[in-house]
Amino acid sequence: DAKTTQPTSMDCAEGRAANLPCNHSTISGNEYVYWYRQIHSQGPQYIIHGLKNNETNEMASLIITEDRKSSTLILPHATLRDTAVYYCIVRVASNNAGNMLTFGGGTRLMVKP
Amino acid sequence: DTGVSQNPRHKITKRGQNVTFRCDPISEHNRLYWYRQTLGQGPEFLTYFQNEAQLEKSRLLSDRFSAERPKGSFSTLEIQRTEQGDSAMYLCASRPLSTHEAFFGQGTRLTVV
């Protein structure tokens, strides 16, 4: 699985957009980008994933650069409850493999009032 | 929505004792994963089941660790002769065969004293 690089921590004002970057310069053509977050004392929670195209769901948007070497997770209107560690993970998705997740250190996002 | 259930939520044990944790995945999720997370780090993969078959094990899973998933439903993770270094959060996740999203439980926090 390709390695990812994320900033250790970021701050965001409540109500503003939170933009969390992730570098994955060694990503392969069949590897997806996944984002999970972990709120304190809870298990990780899936947010979104994408392959090439930008994706949006009720939680966030995922912007993947054209060369796929980096991506940005966008929380459009951050709330205090979005304070968490955000993990960017890159891996192949296959029905024939375990598809386990390799977590790095993540970005600790602090949303401030 | 019952989600992934893990029991107990907390366990304190003396060094050298055996402990067993239980994970009840979401019904009909045939894939089940165990992860371990130490303070300040991202979760690390331990082992993976597809139905009742244990298909992958990490090098982190020493001989003192054993996991089972009888009948492809709930799973147990046993640690024999616990050591202080086993103190961590043990997370269970499940997902159906053909989806990208993994669902995590709240974890079992083990403290070895």
mmCIF file of C-alpha atoms in Angstrom, chain A residues 19-87:
data_model
loop_
_atom_site.group_PDB
_atom_site.id
_atom_site.type_symbol
_atom_site.label_atom_id
_atom_site.label_comp_id
_atom_site.label_asym_id
_atom_site.label_seq_id
_atom_site.Cartn_x
_atom_site.Cartn_y
_atom_site.Cartn_z
ATOM 1 C CA ASN A 19 -9.299 21.524 4.566
ATOM 2 C CA LEU A 20 -7.150 18.532 5.478
ATOM 3 C CA PRO A 21 -4.347 17.694 3.024
ATOM 4 C CA CYS A 22 -2.779 14.324 2.325
ATOM 5 C CA ASN A 23 0.195 13.490 0.123
ATOM 6 C CA HIS A 24 0.388 10.062 -1.496
ATOM 7 C CA SER A 25 2.960 10.550 -4.250
ATOM 8 C CA THR A 26 3.615 6.802 -4.714
ATOM 9 C CA ILE A 27 -0.032 5.851 -5.215
ATOM 10 C CA SER A 28 -0.691 3.171 -7.815
ATOM 11 C CA GLY A 29 -3.398 3.312 -10.438
ATOM 12 C CA ASN A 30 -5.607 0.774 -8.664
ATOM 13 C CA GLU A 31 -5.306 2.248 -5.175
ATOM 14 C CA TYR A 32 -8.150 4.129 -3.581
ATOM 15 C CA VAL A 33 -7.905 7.056 -1.156
ATOM 16 C CA TYR A 34 -9.873 6.539 2.070
ATOM 17 C CA TRP A 35 -10.519 8.913 4.928
ATOM 18 C CA TYR A 36 -11.455 7.835 8.427
ATOM 19 C CA ARG A 37 -11.654 9.862 11.602
ATOM 20 C CA GLN A 38 -11.385 8.933 15.241
ATOM 21 C CA ILE A 39 -13.054 10.967 17.911
ATOM 22 C CA HIS A 40 -11.517 10.642 21.355
ATOM 23 C CA SER A 41 -12.199 7.276 23.029
ATOM 24 C CA GLN A 42 -14.159 5.945 20.056
ATOM 25 C CA GLY A 43 -13.364 3.589 17.202
ATOM 26 C CA PRO A 44 -12.481 5.008 13.777
ATOM 27 C CA GLN A 45 -15.364 6.134 11.593
ATOM 28 C CA TYR A 46 -15.424 5.942 7.804
ATOM 29 C CA ILE A 47 -15.868 9.303 6.088
ATOM 30 C CA ILE A 48 -15.374 8.974 2.352
ATOM 31 C CA HIS A 49 -13.290 7.313 -0.348
ATOM 32 C CA GLY A 50 -12.379 7.947 -3.981
ATOM 33 C CA LEU A 51 -10.317 6.646 -6.862
ATOM 34 C CA LYS A 52 -9.913 9.432 -9.423
ATOM 35 C CA ASN A 53 -12.940 11.676 -9.316
ATOM 36 C CA ASN A 54 -13.883 14.116 -6.607
ATOM 37 C CA GLU A 55 -16.485 12.736 -4.241
ATOM 38 C CA THR A 56 -19.043 14.271 -1.919
ATOM 39 C CA ASN A 57 -21.320 12.802 0.698
ATOM 40 C CA GLU A 58 -23.255 14.094 3.674
ATOM 41 C CA MET A 59 -20.127 14.308 5.795
ATOM 42 C CA ALA A 60 -17.433 15.710 3.539
ATOM 43 C CA SER A 61 -15.948 16.271 0.103
ATOM 44 C CA LEU A 62 -12.844 14.607 -1.243
ATOM 45 C CA ILE A 63 -10.762 16.414 -3.835
ATOM 46 C CA ILE A 64 -8.130 14.300 -5.613
ATOM 47 C CA THR A 65 -5.552 16.020 -7.819
ATOM 48 C CA GLU A 66 -5.393 15.043 -11.459
ATOM 49 C CA ASP A 67 -2.074 13.229 -10.996
ATOM 50 C CA ARG A 68 -3.567 11.520 -7.898
ATOM 51 C CA LYS A 69 -0.472 12.312 -5.855
ATOM 52 C CA SER A 70 -2.374 14.274 -3.259
ATOM 53 C CA SER A 71 -5.884 14.836 -1.961
ATOM 54 C CA THR A 72 -7.815 17.132 0.344
ATOM 55 C CA LEU A 73 -10.657 16.281 2.657
ATOM 56 C CA ILE A 74 -13.047 19.171 3.102
ATOM 57 C CA LEU A 75 -15.462 19.533 5.996
ATOM 58 C CA PRO A 76 -17.566 22.435 4.678
ATOM 59 C CA HIS A 77 -18.830 23.828 7.999
ATOM 60 C CA ALA A 78 -16.765 22.454 10.852
ATOM 61 C CA THR A 79 -18.421 22.043 14.235
ATOM 62 C CA LEU A 80 -16.903 21.339 17.637
ATOM 63 C CA ARG A 81 -17.960 17.696 17.207
ATOM 64 C CA ASP A 82 -15.602 17.417 14.220
ATOM 65 C CA THR A 83 -12.618 17.659 16.568
ATOM 66 C CA ALA A 84 -10.856 14.346 15.957
ATOM 67 C CA VAL A 85 -7.843 12.635 14.412
ATOM 68 C CA TYR A 86 -8.293 12.285 10.649
ATOM 69 C CA TYR A 87 -6.558 9.447 8.838
#
